[in-house]
XYZ file of N, CA and C in Angstrom:
117
model
N 87.642 131.148 80.801
C 88.156 130.888 81.796
C 89.361 131.074 81.765
N 90.243 131.331 82.421
C 92.037 131.485 82.633
C 92.428 129.982 82.084
N 93.556 130.319 81.607
C 94.732 129.387 81.475
C 95.304 128.807 82.705
N 95.770 128.002 83.399
C 96.484 128.024 84.357
C 97.615 127.840 83.793
N 99.110 128.854 84.448
C 100.140 128.449 84.044
C 100.875 127.181 84.242
N 101.712 127.023 82.804
C 101.974 125.849 82.862
C 102.689 125.076 83.590
N 103.597 126.088 84.185
C 104.842 125.375 85.370
C 103.971 124.795 86.813
N 102.936 125.965 87.106
C 101.731 125.515 88.198
C 101.029 124.312 87.726
N 100.487 124.471 86.553
C 99.485 122.758 86.157
C 100.882 121.980 86.342
N 101.876 121.491 85.787
C 103.026 121.262 85.941
C 103.042 120.357 87.254
N 103.024 121.383 88.672
C 103.583 121.485 89.590
C 102.121 120.431 90.376
N 100.831 120.698 90.105
C 100.147 120.440 90.562
C 99.590 118.812 90.135
N 100.223 118.577 88.988
C 100.149 116.953 88.462
C 101.330 116.079 88.950
N 102.008 116.636 89.650
C 103.475 115.920 90.028
C 102.803 115.866 91.239
N 102.130 116.860 92.124
C 101.506 116.768 93.310
C 100.667 115.736 93.663
N 99.812 115.405 92.783
C 98.808 114.544 92.537
C 99.748 113.006 92.370
N 100.933 112.888 91.401
C 100.939 111.559 90.826
C 101.544 111.177 92.988
N 102.850 112.165 93.290
C 103.592 112.049 94.808
C 102.428 111.253 96.209
N 101.159 112.198 95.696
C 100.312 111.986 96.766
C 99.634 110.329 96.383
N 99.464 109.908 94.715
C 98.631 108.548 94.383
C 100.012 107.410 94.960
N 101.494 108.086 95.081
C 102.445 106.876 95.295
C 102.618 106.792 96.646
N 102.617 107.920 97.336
C 102.513 107.430 98.827
C 101.238 106.578 98.870
N 99.892 106.812 98.688
C 98.690 106.403 98.594
C 99.324 104.680 98.702
N 99.757 104.801 97.548
C 100.335 102.599 96.914
C 100.801 102.516 97.821
N 102.147 103.296 98.597
C 102.939 102.964 99.716
C 102.451 102.661 100.608
N 101.522 103.159 101.490
C 100.700 103.009 102.215
C 100.207 101.749 102.236
N 99.658 101.666 101.545
C 98.293 100.564 101.003
C 99.250 99.217 101.176
N 100.671 99.299 100.867
C 101.548 98.096 100.476
C 101.680 97.670 102.622
N 101.838 99.043 103.047
C 102.291 98.843 104.699
C 101.199 98.516 105.046
N 99.887 99.205 105.349
C 98.789 98.914 106.068
C 98.399 98.187 105.379
N 97.521 96.812 104.884
C 96.525 96.824 103.801
C 95.227 97.244 104.222
N 95.366 97.739 106.350
C 93.693 97.713 106.325
C 93.428 99.367 106.011
N 93.751 100.047 106.062
C 94.005 101.208 105.769
C 92.703 102.115 105.160
N 92.117 101.241 104.621
C 90.741 101.921 103.984
C 89.960 100.199 103.963
N 89.505 99.860 105.182
C 88.367 98.415 105.935
C 87.821 98.674 105.014
N 86.777 99.293 104.552
C 85.515 99.301 103.706
C 85.727 98.470 102.466
N 87.047 98.520 101.930
C 87.475 98.027 100.313
C 87.811 96.741 100.325
N 88.180 96.101 102.068
C 88.458 94.512 102.106
C 87.078 93.804 102.661
N 86.387 94.523 102.445
C 84.875 93.322 103.019
C 84.553 92.737 101.607
């Protein structure tokens, strides 16, 4: 298994964190974004 390039790996981690941050912001704005979680 080849190791991922460190900078690429870091960029992926940052992208994931940013996506999670956006998801959290969306949940604050629209609580019904995931209807199944509010049952």
